[in-house]
Tab-separated table of C-alpha atoms and ligand atoms in Angstrom:
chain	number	residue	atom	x	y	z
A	1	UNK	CA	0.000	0.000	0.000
A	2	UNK	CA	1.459	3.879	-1.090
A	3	UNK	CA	0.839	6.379	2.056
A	4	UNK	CA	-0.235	9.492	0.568
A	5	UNK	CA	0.446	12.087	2.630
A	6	UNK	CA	-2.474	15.339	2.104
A	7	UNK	CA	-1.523	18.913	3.513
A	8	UNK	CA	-3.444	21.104	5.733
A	9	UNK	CA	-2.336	24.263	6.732
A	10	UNK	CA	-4.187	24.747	8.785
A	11	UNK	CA	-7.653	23.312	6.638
A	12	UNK	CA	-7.444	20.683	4.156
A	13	UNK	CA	-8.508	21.615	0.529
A	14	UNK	CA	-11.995	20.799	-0.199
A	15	UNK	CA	-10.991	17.794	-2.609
A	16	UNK	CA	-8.578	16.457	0.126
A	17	UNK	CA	-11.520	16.764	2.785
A	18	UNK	CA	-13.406	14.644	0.480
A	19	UNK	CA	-10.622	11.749	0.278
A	20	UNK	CA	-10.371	11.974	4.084
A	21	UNK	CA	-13.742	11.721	4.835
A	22	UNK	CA	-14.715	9.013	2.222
A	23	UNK	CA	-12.176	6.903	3.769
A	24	UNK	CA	-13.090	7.258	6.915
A	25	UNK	CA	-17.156	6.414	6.424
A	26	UNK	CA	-16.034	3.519	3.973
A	27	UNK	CA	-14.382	2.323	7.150
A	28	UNK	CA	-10.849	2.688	6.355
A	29	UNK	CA	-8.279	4.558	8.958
A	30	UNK	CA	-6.374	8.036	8.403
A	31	UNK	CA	-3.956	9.380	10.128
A	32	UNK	CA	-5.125	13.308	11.921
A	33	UNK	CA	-3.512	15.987	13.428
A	34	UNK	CA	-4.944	17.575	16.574
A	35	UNK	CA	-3.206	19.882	19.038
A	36	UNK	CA	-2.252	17.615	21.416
A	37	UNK	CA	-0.308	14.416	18.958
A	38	UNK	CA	-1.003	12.872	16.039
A	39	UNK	CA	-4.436	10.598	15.815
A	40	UNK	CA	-5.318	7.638	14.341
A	41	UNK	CA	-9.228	7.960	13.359
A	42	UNK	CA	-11.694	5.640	12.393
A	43	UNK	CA	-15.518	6.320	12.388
A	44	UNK	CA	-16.768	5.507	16.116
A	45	UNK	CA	-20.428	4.082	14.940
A	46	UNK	CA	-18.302	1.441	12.746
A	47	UNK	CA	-16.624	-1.228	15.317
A	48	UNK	CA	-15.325	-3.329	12.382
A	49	UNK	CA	-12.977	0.027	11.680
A	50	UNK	CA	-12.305	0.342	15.136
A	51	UNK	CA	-11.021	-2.904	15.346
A	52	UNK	CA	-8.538	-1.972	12.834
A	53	UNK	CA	-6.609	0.741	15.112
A	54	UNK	CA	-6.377	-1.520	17.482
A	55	UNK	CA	-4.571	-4.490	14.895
A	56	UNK	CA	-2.882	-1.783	13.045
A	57	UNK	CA	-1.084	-0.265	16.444
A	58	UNK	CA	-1.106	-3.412	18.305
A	59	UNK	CA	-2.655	-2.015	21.053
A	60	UNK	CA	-4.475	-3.951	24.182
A	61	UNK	CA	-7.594	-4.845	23.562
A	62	UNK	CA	-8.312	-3.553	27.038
A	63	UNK	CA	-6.963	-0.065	26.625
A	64	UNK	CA	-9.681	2.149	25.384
A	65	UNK	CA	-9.955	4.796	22.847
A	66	UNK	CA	-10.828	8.451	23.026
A	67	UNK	CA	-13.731	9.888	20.974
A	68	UNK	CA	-12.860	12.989	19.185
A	69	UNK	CA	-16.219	15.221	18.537
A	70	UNK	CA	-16.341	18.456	16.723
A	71	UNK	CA	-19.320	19.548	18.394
A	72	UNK	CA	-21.374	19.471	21.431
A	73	UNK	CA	-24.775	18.124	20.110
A	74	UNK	CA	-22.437	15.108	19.524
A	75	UNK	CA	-22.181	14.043	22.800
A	76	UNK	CA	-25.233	13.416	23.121
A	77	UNK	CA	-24.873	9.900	20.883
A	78	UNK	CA	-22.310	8.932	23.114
A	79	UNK	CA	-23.116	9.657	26.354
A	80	UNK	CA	-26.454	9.495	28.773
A	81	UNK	CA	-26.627	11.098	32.325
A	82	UNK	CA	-23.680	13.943	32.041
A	83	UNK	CA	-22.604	14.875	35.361
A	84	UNK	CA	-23.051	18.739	35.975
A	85	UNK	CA	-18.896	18.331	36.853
A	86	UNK	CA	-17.642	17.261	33.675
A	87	UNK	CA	-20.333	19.786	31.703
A	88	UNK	CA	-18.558	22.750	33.457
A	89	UNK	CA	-15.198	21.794	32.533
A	90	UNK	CA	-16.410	20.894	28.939
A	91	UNK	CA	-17.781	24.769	28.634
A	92	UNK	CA	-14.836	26.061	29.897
A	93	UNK	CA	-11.699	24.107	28.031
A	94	UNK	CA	-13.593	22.641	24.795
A	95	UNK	CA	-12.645	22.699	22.611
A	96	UNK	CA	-8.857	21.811	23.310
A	97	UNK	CA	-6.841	19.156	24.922
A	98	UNK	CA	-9.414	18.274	28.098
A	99	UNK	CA	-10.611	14.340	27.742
A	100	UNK	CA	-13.417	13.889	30.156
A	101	UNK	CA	-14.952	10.014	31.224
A	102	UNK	CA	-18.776	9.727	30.975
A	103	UNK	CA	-21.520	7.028	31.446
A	104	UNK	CA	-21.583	5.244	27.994
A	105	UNK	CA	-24.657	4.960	25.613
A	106	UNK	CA	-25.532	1.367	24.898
A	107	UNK	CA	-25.618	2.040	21.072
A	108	UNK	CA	-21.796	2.816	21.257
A	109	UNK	CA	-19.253	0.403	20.413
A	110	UNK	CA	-17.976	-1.558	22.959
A	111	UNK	CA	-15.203	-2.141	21.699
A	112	UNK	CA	-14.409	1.991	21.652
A	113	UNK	CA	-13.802	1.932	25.388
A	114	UNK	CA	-12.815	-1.738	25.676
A	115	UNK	CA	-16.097	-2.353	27.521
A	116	UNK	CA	-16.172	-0.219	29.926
A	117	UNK	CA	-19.191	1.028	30.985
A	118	UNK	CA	-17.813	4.633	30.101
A	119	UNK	CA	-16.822	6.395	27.261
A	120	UNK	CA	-13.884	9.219	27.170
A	121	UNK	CA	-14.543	12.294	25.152
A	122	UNK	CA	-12.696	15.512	23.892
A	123	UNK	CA	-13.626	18.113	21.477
A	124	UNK	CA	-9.641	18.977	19.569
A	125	UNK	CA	-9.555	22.550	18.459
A	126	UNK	CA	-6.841	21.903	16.000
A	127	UNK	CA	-8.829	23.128	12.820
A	128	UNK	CA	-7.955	20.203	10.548
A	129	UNK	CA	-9.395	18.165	12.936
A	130	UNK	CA	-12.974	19.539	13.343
A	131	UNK	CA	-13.033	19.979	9.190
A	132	UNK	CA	-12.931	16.628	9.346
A	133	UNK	CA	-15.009	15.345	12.356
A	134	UNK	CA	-17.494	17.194	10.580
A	135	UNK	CA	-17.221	16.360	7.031
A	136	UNK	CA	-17.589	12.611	8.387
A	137	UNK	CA	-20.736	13.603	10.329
A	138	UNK	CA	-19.753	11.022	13.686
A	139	UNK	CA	-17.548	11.147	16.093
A	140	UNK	CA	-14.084	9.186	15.294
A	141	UNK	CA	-12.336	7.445	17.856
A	142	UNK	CA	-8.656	8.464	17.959
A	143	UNK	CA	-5.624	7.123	20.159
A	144	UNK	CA	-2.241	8.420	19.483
A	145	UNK	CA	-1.222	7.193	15.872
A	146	UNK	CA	1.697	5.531	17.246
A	147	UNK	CA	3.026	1.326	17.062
A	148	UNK	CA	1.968	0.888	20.756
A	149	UNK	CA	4.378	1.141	23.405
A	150	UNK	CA	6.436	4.021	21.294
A	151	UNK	CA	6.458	7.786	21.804
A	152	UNK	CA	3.508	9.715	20.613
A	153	UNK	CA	4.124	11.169	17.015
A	154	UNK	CA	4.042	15.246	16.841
A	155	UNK	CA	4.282	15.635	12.927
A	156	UNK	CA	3.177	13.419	10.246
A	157	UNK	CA	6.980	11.882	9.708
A	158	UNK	CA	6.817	10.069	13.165
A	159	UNK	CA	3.587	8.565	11.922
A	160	UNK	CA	5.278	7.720	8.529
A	161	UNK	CA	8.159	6.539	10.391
A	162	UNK	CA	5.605	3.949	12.606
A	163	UNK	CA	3.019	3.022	9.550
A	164	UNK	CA	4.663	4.011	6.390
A	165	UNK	CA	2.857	1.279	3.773
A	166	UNK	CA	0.080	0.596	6.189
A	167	UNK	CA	-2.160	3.297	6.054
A	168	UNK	CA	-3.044	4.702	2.793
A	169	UNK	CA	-3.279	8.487	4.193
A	170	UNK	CA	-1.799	11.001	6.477
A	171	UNK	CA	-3.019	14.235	6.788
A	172	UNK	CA	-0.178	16.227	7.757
A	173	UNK	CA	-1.084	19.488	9.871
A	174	UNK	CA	2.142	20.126	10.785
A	175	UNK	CA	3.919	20.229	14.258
A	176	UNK	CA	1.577	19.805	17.272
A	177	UNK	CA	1.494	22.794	19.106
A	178	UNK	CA	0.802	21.083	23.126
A	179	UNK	CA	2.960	17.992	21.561
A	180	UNK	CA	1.690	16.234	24.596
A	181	UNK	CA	-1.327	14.225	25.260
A	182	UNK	CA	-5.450	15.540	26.861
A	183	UNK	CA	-5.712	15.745	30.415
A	184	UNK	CA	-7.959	12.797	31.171
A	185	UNK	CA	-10.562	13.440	33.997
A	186	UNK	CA	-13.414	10.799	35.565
A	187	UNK	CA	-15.546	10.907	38.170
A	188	UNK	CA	-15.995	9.092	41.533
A	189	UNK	CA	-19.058	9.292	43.965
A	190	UNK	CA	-19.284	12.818	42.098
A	191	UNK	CA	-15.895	13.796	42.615
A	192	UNK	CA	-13.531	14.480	39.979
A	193	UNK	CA	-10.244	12.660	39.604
A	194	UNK	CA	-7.288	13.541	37.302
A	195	UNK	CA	-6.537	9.577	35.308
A	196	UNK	CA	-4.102	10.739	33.385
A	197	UNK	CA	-1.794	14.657	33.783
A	198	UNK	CA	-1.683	15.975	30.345
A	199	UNK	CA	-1.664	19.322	28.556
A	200	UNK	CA	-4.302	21.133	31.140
A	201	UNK	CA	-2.451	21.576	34.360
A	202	UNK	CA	-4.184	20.190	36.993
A	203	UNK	CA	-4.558	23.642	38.652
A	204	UNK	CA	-6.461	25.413	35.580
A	205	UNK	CA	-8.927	22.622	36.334
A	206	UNK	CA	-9.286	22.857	40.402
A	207	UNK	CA	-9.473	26.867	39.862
A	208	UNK	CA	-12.837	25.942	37.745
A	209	UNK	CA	-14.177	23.450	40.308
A	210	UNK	CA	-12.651	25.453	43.339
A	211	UNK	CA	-11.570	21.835	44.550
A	212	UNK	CA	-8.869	19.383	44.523
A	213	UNK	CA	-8.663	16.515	42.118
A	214	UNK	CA	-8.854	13.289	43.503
A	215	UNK	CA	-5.843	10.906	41.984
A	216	UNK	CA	-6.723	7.491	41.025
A	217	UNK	CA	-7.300	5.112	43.862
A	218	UNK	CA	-3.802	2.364	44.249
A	219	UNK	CA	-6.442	-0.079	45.038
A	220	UNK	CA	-9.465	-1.566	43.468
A	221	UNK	CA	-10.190	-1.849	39.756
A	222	UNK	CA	-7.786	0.318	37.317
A	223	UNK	CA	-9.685	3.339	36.466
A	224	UNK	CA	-7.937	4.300	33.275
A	225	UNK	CA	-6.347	1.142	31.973
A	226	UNK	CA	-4.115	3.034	29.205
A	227	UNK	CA	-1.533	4.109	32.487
A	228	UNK	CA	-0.721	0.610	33.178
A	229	UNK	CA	1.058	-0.118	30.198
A	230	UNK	CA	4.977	1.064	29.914
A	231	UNK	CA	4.739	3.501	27.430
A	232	UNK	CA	5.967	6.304	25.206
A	233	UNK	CA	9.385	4.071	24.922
A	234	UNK	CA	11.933	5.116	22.410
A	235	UNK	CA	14.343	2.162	21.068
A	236	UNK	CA	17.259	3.905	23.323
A	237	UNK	CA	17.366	2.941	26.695
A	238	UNK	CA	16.154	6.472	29.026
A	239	UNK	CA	17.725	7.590	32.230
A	240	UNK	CA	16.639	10.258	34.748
A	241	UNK	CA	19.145	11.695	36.588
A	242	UNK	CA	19.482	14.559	38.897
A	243	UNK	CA	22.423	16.181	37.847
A	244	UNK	CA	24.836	14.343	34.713
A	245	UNK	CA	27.699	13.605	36.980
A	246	UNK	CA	25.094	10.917	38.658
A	247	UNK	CA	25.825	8.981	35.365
A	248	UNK	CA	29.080	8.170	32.797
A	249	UNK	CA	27.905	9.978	30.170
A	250	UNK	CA	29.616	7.768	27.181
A	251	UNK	CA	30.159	10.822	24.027
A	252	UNK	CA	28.908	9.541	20.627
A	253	UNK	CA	26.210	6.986	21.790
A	254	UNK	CA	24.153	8.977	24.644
A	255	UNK	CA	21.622	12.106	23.766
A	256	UNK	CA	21.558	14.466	26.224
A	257	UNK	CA	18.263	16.694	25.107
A	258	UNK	CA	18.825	20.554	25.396
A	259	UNK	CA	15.363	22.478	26.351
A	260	UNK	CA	13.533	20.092	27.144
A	261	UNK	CA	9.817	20.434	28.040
A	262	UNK	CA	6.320	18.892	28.018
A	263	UNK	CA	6.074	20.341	23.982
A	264	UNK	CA	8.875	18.904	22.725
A	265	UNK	CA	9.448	15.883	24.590
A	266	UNK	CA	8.081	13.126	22.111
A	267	UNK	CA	10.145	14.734	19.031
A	268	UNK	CA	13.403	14.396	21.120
A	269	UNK	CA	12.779	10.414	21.784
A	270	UNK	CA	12.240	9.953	18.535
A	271	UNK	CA	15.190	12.224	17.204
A	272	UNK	CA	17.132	9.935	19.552
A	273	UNK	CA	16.119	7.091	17.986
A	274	UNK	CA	16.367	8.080	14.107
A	275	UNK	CA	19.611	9.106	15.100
A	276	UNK	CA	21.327	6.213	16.125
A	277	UNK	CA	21.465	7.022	19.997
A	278	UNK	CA	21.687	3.923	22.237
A	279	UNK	CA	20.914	5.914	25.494
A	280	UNK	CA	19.248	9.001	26.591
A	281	UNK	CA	19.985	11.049	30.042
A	282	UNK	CA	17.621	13.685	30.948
A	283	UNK	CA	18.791	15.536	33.818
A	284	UNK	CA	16.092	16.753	36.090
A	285	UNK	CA	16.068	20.146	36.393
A	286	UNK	CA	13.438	21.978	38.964
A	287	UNK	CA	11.283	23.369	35.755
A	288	UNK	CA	11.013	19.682	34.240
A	289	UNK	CA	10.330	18.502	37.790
A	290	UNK	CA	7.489	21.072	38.807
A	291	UNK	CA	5.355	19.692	35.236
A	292	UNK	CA	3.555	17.001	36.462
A	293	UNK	CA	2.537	15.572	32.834
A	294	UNK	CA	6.061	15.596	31.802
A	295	UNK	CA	6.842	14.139	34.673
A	296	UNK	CA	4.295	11.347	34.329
A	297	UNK	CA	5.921	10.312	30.689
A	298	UNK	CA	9.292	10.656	31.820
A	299	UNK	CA	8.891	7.757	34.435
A	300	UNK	CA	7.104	5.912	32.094
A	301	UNK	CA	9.170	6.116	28.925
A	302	UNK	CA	12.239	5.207	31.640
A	303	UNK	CA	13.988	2.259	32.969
A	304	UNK	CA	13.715	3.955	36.531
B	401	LIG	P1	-4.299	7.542	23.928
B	401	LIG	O1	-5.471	7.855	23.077
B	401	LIG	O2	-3.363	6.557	23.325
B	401	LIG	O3	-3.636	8.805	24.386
B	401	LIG	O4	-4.864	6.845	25.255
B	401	LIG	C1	-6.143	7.105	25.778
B	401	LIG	C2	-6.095	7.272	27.272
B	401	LIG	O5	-7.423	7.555	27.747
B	401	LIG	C3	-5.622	6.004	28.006
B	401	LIG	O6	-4.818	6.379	29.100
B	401	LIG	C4	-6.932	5.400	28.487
B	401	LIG	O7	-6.787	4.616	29.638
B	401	LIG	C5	-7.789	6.635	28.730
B	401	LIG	N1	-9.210	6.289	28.587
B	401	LIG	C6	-9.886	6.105	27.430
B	401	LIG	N2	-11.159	5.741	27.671
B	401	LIG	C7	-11.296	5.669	29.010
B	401	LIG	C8	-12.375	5.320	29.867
B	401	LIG	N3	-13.557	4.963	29.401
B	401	LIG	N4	-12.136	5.349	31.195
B	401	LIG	C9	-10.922	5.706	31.679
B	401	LIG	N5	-9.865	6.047	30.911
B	401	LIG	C10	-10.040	6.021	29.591
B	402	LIG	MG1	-1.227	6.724	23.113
């Protein structure tokens, strides 16, 4: 299969809306930009295309998908009994890179949210996105458009680089600007709790419910089963250190990334990687430290 890659900046071109889009309802995958990474989209009402992301990344059946809506009439399809909570924080940060965890409709998929009785649900403002949420007329369900396990792709070479001859087409929107994955927010006993730090600090969102967020209990059943999984791995091996004397630092076959932060974290790994590196030491420095979603990938994209 050729991968055709179709330009949008920042809107596709009416005739490349129309490729996108006819793949997409005839069930086929394409590769999106949104604000946060990259996304690989199928049509959310189809499960037979949703089935595909999940073969074509080789991702756990049990780790579900986000559903990317354009807008907020869609929701509606998707979810019944909205808590007040997650309403306020949709009106204030959608759309943009806020994923919030409702009660799931019976008529979707269950294989979108690996059969959980909940369904997680953002509205991207990245323009290329909407243009074609809409042109498809349903929701899509998007996870990062990434071979599972490796960093998130934040231009439309990292997805070449992971499915180049496996998809037919990538719509390339350029770099992402948050280059980080959604904050992903549920709810317990009608409290709000913060699954997975992401591009909204956690702070923007207690200054709108003038409350803490709860973090996921250690016990009991995994609320959001995507942060079990060791993830966001380059091929290099990734150390944390506090300051580079902690490690031998062997010239020629360790990166040491310059300026690094939340936004550019992803195209570093994989700069690491295309590059021949067979280590990577990121020293710790109080600004990486104090950003909690950076943080959070860090660890898990480590060996400790
Ligand atoms: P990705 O799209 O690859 O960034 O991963 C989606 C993230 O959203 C994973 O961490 C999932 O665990 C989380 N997620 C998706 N659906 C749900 C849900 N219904 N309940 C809890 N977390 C979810
Ligand atoms: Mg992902």
């Amino acid at each position: 299969m050729k991968t055709t890659l179709l330009v949008a900046r920042p809107h596709l071109s009416s005739d490349d809306l129309a490729i996108a889009a006819d793949l997409l309802k005839g069930g086929h995958l394409v590769a999106i930009p949104t604000e946060t990474v990259y996304g690989l989209a199928a049509d959310l009402f189809q499960p037979e295309a949703v089935k595909k992301i999940f073969y074509l990344k080789g991702r756990p059946p049990d780790n579900p998908l986000i559903a990317h809506i354009s807008a907020i009439h869609q929701l509606e399809r998707l979810v019944q009994n909205p808590s007040p909570l997650l309403l306020r924080l949709a009106e204030r940060f959608w759309p943009g890179p806020l994923t919030l965890v409702f009660e799931r409709r019976s008529e979707v998929p269950g294989i979108v949210s690996a059969q959980l009785p909940t369904i997680a649900v953002r509205m991207p403002s990245h323009p290329c996105a909407r243009q074609i949420i809409e042109a498809v007329g349903s929701p899509l369900a998007a996870p990062s458009a990434n071979l599972s396990g490796r960093p998130s792709p934040t231009s439309a070479q990292d997805v070449l680089d992971d499915f180049e001859g496996r998809l037919s087409v990538i719509i390339d929107g350029g770099e992402c600007s948050f280059g980080i994955e959604s904050t992903v927010i549920g709810l317990i006993d009608e409290r709000c709790v913060l699954l997975r730090p992401g591009a909204i600090p956690r702070q923007a969102i207690e200054e709108v419910l003038c409350t803490t967020l709860l973090d996921p209990p250690k016990n009991g059943p995994v609320l959001s089963p995507g942060m079990k999984y060791r993830h966001y791995a380059p091929k290099a091996r990734v150390y944390l250190v506090d300051n580079q004397d902690d490690l031998k630092v062997s010239k020629g076959s360790t990166y040491l990334p310059d300026d690094l932060n939340a936004q550019n974290l992803y195209s570093h790994l994989r700069k690491a990687d295309r590059l021949g590196y067979l280590e990577i030491v990121i020293v710790l420095n109080s600004q990486i430290r104090s950003d909690e979603a950076l943080m959070n990938r860090l660890t898990r994209a480590s060996c400790g």
